[in-house]
mmCIF file of C-alpha atoms in Angstrom:
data_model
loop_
_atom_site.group_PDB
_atom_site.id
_atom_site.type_symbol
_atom_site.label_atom_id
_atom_site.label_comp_id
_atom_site.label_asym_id
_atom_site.label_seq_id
_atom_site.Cartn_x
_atom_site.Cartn_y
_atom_site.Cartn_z
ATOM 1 C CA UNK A 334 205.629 66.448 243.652
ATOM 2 C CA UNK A 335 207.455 64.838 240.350
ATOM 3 C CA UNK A 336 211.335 64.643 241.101
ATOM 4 C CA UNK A 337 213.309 66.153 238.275
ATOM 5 C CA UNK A 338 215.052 63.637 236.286
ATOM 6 C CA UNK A 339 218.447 63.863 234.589
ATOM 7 C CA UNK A 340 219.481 61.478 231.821
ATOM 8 C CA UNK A 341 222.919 62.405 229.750
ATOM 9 C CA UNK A 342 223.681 59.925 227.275
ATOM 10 C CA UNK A 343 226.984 58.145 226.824
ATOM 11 C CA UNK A 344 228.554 59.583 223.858
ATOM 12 C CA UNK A 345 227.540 63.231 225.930
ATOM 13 C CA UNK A 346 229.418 61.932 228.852
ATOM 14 C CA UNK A 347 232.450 60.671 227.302
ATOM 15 C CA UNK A 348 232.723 64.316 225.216
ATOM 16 C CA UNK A 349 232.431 65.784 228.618
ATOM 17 C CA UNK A 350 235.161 63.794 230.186
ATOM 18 C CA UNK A 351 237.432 64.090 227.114
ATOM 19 C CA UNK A 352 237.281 67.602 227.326
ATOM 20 C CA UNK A 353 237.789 67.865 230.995
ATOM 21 C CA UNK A 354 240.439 65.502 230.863
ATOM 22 C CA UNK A 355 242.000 67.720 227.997
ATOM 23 C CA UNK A 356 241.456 70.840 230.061
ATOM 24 C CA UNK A 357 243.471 69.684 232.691
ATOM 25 C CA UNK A 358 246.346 67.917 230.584
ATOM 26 C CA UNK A 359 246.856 71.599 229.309
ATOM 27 C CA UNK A 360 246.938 72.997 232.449
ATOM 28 C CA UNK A 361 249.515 70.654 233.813
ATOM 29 C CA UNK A 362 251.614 71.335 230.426
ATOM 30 C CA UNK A 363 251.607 74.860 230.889
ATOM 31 C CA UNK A 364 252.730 74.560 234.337
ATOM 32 C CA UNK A 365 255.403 72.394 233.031
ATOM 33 C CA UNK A 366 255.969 74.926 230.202
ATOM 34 C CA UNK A 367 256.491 77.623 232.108
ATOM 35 C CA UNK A 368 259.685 78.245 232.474
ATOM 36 C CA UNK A 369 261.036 77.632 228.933
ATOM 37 C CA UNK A 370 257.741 79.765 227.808
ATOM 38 C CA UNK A 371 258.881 82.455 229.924
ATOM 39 C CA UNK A 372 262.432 82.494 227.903
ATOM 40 C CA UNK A 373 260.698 82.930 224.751
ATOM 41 C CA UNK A 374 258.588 85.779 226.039
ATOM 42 C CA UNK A 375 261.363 87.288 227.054
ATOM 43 C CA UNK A 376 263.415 87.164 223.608
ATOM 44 C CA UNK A 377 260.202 88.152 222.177
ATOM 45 C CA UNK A 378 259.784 90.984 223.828
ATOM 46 C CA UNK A 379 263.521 91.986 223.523
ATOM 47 C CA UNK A 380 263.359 90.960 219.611
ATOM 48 C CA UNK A 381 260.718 93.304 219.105
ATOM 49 C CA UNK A 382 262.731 96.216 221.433
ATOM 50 C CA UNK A 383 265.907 95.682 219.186
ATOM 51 C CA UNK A 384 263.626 95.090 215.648
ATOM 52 C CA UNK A 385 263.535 98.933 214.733
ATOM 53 C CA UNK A 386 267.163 99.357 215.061
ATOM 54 C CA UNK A 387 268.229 95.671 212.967
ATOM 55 C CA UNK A 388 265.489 96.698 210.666
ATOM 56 C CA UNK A 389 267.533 100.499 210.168
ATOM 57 C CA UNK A 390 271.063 99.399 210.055
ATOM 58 C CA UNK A 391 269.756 96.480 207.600
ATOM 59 C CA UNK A 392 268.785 98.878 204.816
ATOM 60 C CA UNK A 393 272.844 100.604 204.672
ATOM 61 C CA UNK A 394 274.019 96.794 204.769
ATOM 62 C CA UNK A 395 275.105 94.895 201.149
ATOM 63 C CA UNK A 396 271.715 93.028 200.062
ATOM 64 C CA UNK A 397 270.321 94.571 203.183
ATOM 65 C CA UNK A 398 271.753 91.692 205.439
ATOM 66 C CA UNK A 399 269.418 91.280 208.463
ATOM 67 C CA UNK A 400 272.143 88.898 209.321
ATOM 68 C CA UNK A 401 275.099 92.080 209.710
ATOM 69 C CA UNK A 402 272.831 93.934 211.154
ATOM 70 C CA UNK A 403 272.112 92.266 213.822
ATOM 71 C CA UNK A 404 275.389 90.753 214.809
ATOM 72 C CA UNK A 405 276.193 94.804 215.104
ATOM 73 C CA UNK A 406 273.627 95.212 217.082
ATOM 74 C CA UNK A 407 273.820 92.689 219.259
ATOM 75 C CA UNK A 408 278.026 93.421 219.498
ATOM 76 C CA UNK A 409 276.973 97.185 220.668
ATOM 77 C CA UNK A 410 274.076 95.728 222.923
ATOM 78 C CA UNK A 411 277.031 93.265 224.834
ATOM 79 C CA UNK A 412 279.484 96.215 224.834
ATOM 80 C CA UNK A 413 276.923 98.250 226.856
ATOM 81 C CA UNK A 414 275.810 95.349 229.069
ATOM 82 C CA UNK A 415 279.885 94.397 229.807
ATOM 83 C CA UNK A 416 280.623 98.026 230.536
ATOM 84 C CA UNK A 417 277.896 98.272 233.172
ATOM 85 C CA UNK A 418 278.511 95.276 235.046
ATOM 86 C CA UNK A 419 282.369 96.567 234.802
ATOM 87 C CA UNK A 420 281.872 99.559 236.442
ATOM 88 C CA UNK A 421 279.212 98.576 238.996
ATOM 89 C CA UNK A 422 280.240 94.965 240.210
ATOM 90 C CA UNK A 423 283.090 95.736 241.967
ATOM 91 C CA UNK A 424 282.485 99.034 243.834
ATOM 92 C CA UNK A 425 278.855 97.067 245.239
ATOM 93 C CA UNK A 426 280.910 93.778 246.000
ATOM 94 C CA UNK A 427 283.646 96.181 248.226
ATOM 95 C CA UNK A 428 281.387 98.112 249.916
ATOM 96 C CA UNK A 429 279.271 94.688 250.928
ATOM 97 C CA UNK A 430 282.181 93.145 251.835
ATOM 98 C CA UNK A 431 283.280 95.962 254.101
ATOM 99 C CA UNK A 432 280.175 96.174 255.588
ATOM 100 C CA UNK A 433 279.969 92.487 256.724
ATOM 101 C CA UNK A 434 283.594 92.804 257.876
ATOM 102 C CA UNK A 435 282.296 96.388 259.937
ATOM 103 C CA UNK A 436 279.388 95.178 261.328
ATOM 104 C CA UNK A 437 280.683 93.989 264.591
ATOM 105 C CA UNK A 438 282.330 97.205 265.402
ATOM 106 C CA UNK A 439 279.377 98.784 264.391
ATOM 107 C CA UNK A 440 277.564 97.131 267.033
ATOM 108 C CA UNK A 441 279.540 97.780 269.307
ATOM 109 C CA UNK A 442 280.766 101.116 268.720
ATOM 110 C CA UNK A 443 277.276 102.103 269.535
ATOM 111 C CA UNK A 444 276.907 100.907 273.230
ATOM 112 C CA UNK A 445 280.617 103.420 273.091
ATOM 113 C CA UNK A 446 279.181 106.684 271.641
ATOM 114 C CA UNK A 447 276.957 109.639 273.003
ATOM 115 C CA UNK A 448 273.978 110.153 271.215
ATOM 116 C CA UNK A 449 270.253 109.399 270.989
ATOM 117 C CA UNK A 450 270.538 105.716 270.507
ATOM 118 C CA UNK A 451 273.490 105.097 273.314
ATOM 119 C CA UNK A 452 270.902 106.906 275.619
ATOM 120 C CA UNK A 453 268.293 104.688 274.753
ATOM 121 C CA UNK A 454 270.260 101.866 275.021
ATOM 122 C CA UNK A 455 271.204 102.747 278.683
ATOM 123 C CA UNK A 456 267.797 103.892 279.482
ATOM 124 C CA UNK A 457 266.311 100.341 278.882
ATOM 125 C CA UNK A 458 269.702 98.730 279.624
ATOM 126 C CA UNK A 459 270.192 97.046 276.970
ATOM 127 C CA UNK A 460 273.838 97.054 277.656
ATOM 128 C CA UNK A 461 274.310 92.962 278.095
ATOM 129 C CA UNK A 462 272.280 91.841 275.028
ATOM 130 C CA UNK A 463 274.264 94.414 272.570
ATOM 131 C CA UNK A 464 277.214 93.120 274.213
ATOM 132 C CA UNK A 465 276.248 89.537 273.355
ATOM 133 C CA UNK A 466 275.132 90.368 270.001
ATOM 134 C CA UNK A 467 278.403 92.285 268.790
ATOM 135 C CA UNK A 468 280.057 88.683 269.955
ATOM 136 C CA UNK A 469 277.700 86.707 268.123
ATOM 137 C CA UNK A 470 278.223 88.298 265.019
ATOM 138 C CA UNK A 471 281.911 88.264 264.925
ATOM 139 C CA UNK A 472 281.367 84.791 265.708
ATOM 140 C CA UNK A 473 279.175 84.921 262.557
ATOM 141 C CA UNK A 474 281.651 86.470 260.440
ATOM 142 C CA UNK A 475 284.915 83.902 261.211
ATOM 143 C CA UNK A 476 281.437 81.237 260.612
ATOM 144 C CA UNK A 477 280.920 82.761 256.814
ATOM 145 C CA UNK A 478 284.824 82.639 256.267
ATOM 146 C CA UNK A 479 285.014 79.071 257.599
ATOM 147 C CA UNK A 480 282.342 78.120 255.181
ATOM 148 C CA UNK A 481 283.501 80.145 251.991
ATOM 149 C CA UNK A 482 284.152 77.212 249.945
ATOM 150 C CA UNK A 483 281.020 75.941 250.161
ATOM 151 C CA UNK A 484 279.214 79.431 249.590
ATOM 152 C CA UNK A 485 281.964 80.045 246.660
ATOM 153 C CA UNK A 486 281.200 76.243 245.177
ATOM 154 C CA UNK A 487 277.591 77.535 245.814
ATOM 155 C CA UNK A 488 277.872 81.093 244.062
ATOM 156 C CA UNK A 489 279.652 80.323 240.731
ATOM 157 C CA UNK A 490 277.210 77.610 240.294
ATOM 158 C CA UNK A 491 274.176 79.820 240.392
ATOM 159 C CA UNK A 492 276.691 82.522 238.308
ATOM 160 C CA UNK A 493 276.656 80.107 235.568
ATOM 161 C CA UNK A 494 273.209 78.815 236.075
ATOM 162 C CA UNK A 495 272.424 83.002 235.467
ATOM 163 C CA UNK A 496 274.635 82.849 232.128
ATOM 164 C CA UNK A 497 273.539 80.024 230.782
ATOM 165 C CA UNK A 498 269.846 81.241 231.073
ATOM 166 C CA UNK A 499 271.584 84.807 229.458
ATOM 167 C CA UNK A 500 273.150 83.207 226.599
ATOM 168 C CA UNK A 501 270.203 81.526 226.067
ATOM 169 C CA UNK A 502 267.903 84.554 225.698
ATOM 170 C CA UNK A 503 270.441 85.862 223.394
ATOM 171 C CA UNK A 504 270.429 83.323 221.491
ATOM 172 C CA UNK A 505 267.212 83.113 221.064
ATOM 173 C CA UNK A 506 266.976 86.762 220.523
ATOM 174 C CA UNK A 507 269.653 86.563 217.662
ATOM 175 C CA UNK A 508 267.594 84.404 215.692
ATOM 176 C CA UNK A 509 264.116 85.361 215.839
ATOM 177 C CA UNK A 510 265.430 88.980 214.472
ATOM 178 C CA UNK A 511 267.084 87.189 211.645
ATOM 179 C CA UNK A 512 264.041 84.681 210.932
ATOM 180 C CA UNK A 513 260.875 87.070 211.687
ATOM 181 C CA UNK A 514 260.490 88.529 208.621
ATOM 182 C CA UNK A 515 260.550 84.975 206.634
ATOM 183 C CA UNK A 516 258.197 83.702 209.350
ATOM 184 C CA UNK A 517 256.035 86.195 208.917
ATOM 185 C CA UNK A 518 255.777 85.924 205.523
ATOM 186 C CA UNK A 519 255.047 82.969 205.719
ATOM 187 C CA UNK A 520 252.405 82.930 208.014
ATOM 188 C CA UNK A 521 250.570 85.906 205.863
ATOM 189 C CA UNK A 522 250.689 83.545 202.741
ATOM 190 C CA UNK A 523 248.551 81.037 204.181
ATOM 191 C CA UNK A 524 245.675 83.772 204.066
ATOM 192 C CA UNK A 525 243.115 83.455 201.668
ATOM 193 C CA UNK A 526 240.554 85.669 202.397
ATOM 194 C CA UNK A 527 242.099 89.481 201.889
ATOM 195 C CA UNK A 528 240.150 90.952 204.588
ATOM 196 C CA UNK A 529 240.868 89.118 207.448
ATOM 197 C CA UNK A 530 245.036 89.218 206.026
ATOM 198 C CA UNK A 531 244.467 92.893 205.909
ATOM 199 C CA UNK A 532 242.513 93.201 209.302
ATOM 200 C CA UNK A 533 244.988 90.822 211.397
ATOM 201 C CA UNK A 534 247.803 92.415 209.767
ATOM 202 C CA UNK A 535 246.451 95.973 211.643
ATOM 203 C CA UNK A 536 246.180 94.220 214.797
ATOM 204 C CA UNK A 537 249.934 92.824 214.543
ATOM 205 C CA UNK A 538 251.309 95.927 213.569
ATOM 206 C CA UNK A 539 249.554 97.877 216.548
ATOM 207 C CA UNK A 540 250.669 95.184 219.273
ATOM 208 C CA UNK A 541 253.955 95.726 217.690
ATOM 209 C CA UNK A 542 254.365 99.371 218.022
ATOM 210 C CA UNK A 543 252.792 98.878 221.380
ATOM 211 C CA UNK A 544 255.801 96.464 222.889
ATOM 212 C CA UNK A 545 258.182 98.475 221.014
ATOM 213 C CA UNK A 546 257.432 101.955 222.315
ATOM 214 C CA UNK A 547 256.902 100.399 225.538
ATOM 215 C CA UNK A 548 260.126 98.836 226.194
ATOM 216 C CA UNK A 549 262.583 101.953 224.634
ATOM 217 C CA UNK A 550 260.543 104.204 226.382
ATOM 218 C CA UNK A 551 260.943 102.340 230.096
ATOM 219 C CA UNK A 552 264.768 102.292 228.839
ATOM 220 C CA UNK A 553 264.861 105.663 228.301
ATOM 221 C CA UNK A 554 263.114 106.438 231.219
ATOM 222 C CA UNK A 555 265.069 103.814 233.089
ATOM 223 C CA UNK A 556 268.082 106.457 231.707
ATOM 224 C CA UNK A 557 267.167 109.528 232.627
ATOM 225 C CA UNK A 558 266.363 108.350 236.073
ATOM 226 C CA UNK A 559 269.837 106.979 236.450
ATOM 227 C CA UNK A 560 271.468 110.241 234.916
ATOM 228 C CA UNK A 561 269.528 112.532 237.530
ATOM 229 C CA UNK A 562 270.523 110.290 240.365
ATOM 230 C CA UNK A 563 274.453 110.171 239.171
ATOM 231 C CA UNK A 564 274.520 113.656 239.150
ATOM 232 C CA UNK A 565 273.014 114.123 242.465
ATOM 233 C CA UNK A 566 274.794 111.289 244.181
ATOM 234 C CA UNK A 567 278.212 113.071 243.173
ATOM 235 C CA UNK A 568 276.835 116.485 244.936
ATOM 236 C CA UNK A 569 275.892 114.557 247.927
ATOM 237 C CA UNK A 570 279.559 112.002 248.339
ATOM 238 C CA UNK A 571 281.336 115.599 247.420
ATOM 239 C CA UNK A 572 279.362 117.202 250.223
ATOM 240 C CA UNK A 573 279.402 114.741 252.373
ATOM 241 C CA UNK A 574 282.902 113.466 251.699
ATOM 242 C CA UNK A 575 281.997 110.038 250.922
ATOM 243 C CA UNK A 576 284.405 107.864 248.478
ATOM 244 C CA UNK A 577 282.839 109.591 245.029
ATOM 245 C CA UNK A 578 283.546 105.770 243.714
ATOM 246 C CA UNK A 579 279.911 104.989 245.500
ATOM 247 C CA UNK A 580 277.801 107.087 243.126
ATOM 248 C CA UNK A 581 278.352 105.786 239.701
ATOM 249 C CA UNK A 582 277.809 102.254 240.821
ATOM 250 C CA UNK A 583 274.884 103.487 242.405
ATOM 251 C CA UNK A 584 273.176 105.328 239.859
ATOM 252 C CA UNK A 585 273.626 102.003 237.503
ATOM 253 C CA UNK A 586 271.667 100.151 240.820
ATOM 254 C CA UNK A 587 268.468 103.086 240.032
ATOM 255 C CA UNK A 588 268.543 102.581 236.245
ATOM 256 C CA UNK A 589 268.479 98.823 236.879
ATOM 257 C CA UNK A 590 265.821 99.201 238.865
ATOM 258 C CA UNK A 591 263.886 101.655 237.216
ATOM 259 C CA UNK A 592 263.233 99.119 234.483
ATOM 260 C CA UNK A 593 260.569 97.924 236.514
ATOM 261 C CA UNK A 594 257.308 100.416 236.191
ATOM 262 C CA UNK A 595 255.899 101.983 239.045
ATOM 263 C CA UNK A 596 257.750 100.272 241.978
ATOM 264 C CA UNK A 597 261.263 99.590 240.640
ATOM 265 C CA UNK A 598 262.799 103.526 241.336
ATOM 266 C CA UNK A 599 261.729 102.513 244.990
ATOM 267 C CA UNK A 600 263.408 99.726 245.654
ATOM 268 C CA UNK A 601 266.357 101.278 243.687
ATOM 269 C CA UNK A 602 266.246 104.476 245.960
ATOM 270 C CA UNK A 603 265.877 102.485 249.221
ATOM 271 C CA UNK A 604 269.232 100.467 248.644
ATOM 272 C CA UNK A 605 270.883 103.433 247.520
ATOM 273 C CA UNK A 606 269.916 104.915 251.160
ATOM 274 C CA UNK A 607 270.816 102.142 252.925
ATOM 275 C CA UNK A 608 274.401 101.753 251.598
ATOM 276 C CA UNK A 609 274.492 105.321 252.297
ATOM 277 C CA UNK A 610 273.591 105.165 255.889
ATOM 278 C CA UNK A 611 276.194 102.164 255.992
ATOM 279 C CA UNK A 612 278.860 104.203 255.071
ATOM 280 C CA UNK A 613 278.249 106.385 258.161
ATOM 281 C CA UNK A 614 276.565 109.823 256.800
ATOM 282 C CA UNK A 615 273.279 110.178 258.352
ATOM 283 C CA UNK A 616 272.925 113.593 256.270
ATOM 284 C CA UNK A 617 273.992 111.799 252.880
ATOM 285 C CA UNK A 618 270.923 109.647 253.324
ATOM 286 C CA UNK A 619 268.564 112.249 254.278
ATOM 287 C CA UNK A 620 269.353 114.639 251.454
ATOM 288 C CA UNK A 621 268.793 111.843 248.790
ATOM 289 C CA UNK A 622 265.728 111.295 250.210
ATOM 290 C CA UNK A 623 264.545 114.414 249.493
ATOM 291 C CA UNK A 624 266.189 114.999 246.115
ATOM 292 C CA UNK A 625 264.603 111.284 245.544
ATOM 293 C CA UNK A 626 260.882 112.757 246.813
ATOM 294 C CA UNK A 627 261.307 116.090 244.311
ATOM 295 C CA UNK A 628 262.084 114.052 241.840
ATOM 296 C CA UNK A 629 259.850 111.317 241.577
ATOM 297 C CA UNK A 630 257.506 114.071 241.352
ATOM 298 C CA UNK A 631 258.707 115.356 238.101
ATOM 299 C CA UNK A 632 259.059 111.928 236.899
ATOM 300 C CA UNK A 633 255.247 110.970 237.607
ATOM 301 C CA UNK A 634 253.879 114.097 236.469
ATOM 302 C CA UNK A 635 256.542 115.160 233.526
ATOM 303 C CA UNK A 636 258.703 112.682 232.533
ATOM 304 C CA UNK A 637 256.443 109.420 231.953
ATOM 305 C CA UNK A 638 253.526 111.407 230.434
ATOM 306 C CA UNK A 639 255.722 112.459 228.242
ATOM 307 C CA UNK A 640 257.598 109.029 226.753
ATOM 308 C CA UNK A 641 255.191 107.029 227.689
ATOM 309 C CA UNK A 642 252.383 108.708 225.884
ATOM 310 C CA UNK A 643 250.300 107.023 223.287
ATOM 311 C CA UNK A 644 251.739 103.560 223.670
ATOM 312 C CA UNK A 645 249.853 101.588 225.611
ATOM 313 C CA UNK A 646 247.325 103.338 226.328
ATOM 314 C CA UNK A 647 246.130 102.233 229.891
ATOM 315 C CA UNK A 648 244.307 103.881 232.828
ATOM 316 C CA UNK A 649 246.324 103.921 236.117
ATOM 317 C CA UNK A 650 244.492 101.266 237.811
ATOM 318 C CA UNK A 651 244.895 98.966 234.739
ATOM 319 C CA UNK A 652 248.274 99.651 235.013
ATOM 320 C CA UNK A 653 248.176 99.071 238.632
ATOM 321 C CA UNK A 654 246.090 95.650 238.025
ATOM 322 C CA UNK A 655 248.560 94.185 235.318
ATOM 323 C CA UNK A 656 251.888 94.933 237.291
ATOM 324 C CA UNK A 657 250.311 93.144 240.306
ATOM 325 C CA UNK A 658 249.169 90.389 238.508
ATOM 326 C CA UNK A 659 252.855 90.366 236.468
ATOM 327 C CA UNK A 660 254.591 90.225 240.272
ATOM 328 C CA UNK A 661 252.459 87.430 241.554
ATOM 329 C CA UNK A 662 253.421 84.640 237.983
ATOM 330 C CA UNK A 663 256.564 85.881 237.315
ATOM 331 C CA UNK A 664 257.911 88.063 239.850
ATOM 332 C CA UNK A 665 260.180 91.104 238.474
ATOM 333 C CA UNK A 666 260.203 89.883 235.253
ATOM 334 C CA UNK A 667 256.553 89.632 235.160
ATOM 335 C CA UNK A 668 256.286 93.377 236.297
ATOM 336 C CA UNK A 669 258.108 94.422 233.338
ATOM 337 C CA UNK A 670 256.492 92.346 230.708
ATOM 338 C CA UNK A 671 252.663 92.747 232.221
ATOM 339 C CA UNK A 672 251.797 96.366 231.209
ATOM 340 C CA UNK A 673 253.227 95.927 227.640
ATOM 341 C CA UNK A 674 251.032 92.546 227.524
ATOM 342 C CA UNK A 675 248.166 93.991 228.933
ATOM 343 C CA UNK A 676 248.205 96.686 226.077
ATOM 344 C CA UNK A 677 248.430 94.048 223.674
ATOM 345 C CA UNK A 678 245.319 92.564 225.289
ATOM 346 C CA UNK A 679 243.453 95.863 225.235
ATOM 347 C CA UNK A 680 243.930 95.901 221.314
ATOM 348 C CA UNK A 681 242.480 92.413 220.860
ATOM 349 C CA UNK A 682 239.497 93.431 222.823
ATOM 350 C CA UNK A 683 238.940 96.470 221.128
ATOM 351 C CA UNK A 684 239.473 94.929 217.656
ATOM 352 C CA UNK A 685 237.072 92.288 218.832
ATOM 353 C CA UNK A 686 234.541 94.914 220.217
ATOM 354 C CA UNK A 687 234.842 96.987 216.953
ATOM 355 C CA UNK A 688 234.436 94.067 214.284
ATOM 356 C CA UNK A 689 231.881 92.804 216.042
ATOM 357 C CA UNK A 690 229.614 95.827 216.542
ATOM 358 C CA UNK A 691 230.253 96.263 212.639
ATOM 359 C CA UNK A 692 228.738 92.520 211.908
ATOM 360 C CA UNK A 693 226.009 93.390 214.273
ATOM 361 C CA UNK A 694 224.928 97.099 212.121
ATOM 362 C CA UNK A 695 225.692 95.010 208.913
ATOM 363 C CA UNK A 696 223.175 92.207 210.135
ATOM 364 C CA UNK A 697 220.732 94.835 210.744
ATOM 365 C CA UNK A 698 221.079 96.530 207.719
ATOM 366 C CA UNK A 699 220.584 93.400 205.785
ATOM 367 C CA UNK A 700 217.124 92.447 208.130
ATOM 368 C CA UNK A 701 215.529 96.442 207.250
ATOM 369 C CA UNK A 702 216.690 95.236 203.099
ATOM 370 C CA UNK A 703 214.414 92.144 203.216
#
């Protein structure tokens, strides 16, 4: 039996380990990269959200000054984002603070009270260990106040760690809406063949309109949800009489949330109940659970058919696929940017797929000529 020989050359070898070596140097770059990559995606992606409106207000500006026109929009865009974080910050920050001040009392109130769960508790007696663990966390609570420099020091250095990366994104924001269109031109003046200026210039406008209607349509989405919410959060506190300075706050919490597709009205909805279950109103909680249930089911089927149609275009479990993948790299952030990437992707395969199914009935043609 003749053993099978391999011989690789030198200059085949070295190629091979160049381009390994290369491989991995990119790899570790990227990793490297990430973060300040992920920066730029994001102004990217919010560039291309805000481009519509600079790109309107531009034409009623002297010379059509992309330069005015954005500085207004970005003044409006800051207005918006400062009124939010006005109105929501401090109601959240008062009711956490009264709940970590409650807590103990809450503990032990319930050992106190008639009910299902004081039955339970004496049924198992559990008496001693509730006891013990009302103690321990007011010992917690004078432990947090002893130590509130340290988490203060601690907190406005993270605060301004936040901003920093903000103003940064804005930044960045600001001038890629002033310098696209220059860019671009540039970049479609170093074509030579018509064709392919023509043919790439499709492909840029259709990932375009795909990011774009995208992101204003999980905004306005994002919206509604928070408008239907509002209004049923003031029913409930009215019913319920809960301090009606809850339910603004906490519709801003469900359109913050609802910025991220498919799971983000979830996680909005299931803080909302909790606060409301903190603030002692068992029946609060329950009805927003249903008026949540009802309406996620208009949402779904209504709603998000409706803005979201014809933008990007994907079946549910693509969808489904990209904002899983999104979560795992980037976490949030990655779940908002990975369906309006992945419907960029799906336009670079398809333009692939089409061009090249074109090349393959013009090659035939040109065999049946000869």
């Amino acid at each position: 039996m003749k053993q099978l020989k391999l011989e690789i050359d030198n200059l085949t070898f070295i190629r091979f380990l160049v381009i390994a070596t290369g491989f991995l140097l990119g790899l570790f770059l990227l990793y490297k990269l990430l973060p300040a990559l992920t920066i730029i995606l994001v102004a990217f992606v919010l560039m291309l959200a805000l481009n519509p409106s600079v790109h309107a207000l531009s034409r009623y500006m002297p010379k059509q000054n992309r330069i005015y026109a954005t500085a207004i929009v970005f003044l409006v865009l800051l207005g918006i984002i400062s009124l939010f974080f006005y109105i929501v910050l401090p109601p959240m920050i008062e009711q956490t603070t009264n709940f970590i001040s409650s807590l103990p009392n809450y503990v032990s109130a319930i050992s106190q009270n008639q009910g299902p769960v004081a039955e339970l508790i004496a049924r198992y007696e559990l008496q001693d260990e509730l006891a013990s663990l009302a103690q321990n966390l007011k010992g917690q609570v004078f432990n947090v106040a002893g130590g509130l420099g340290v988490s203060v020091i601690t907190g406005v250095t993270s605060i301004f760690g936040g901003l920093a990366l903000f103003v940064t994104v804005l930044v960045l924001t600001f001038l890629m809406l002033i310098e696209a269109p220059r860019w671009a031109e540039r970049a479609w003046s170093l074509y030579v063949d018509k064709q392919k200026l023509a043919m790439h210039k499709e492909v840029i406008a259709s990932m375009y309109k795909v990011v774009g209607s995208y992101v204003n349509g999980q905004v306005l989405v994002a919206f509604i949800s928070g408008v239907f919410s509002l209004v049923a959060l003031v029913i409930i506190v009215t019913v319920f009489g809960l301090s009606p300075g809850i339910a603004l706050p906490m519709a801003g919490v469900v359109f913050m949330t609802s910025l991220i597709p498919m799971i983000g009205a979830t996680v909005g909805s299931i803080i909302i109940l909790l606060v409301l279950l903190l603030n002692g109103s068992v029946g609060a909680a329950v009805s927003f659970l249903v008026y949540f249930v009802v309406y996620q089911q208009i949402e779904n089927n209504f709603i998000q058919p409706i803005v979201q149609s014809r933008t990007v275009a994907l079946s549910a479990l693509g969808v489904f696929v990209a904002v899983i993948l999104g979560f795992a790299l980037l976490g949030p952030l990655g779940g908002i940017l990975a369906i309006p990437l992945a419907g960029c992707l799906r336009i670079l395969v398809l333009h692939y797929l089409k061009h090249k199914h074109k090349a393959a009935i013009s090659s035939e043609d040109f065999k049946l000529k000869d």
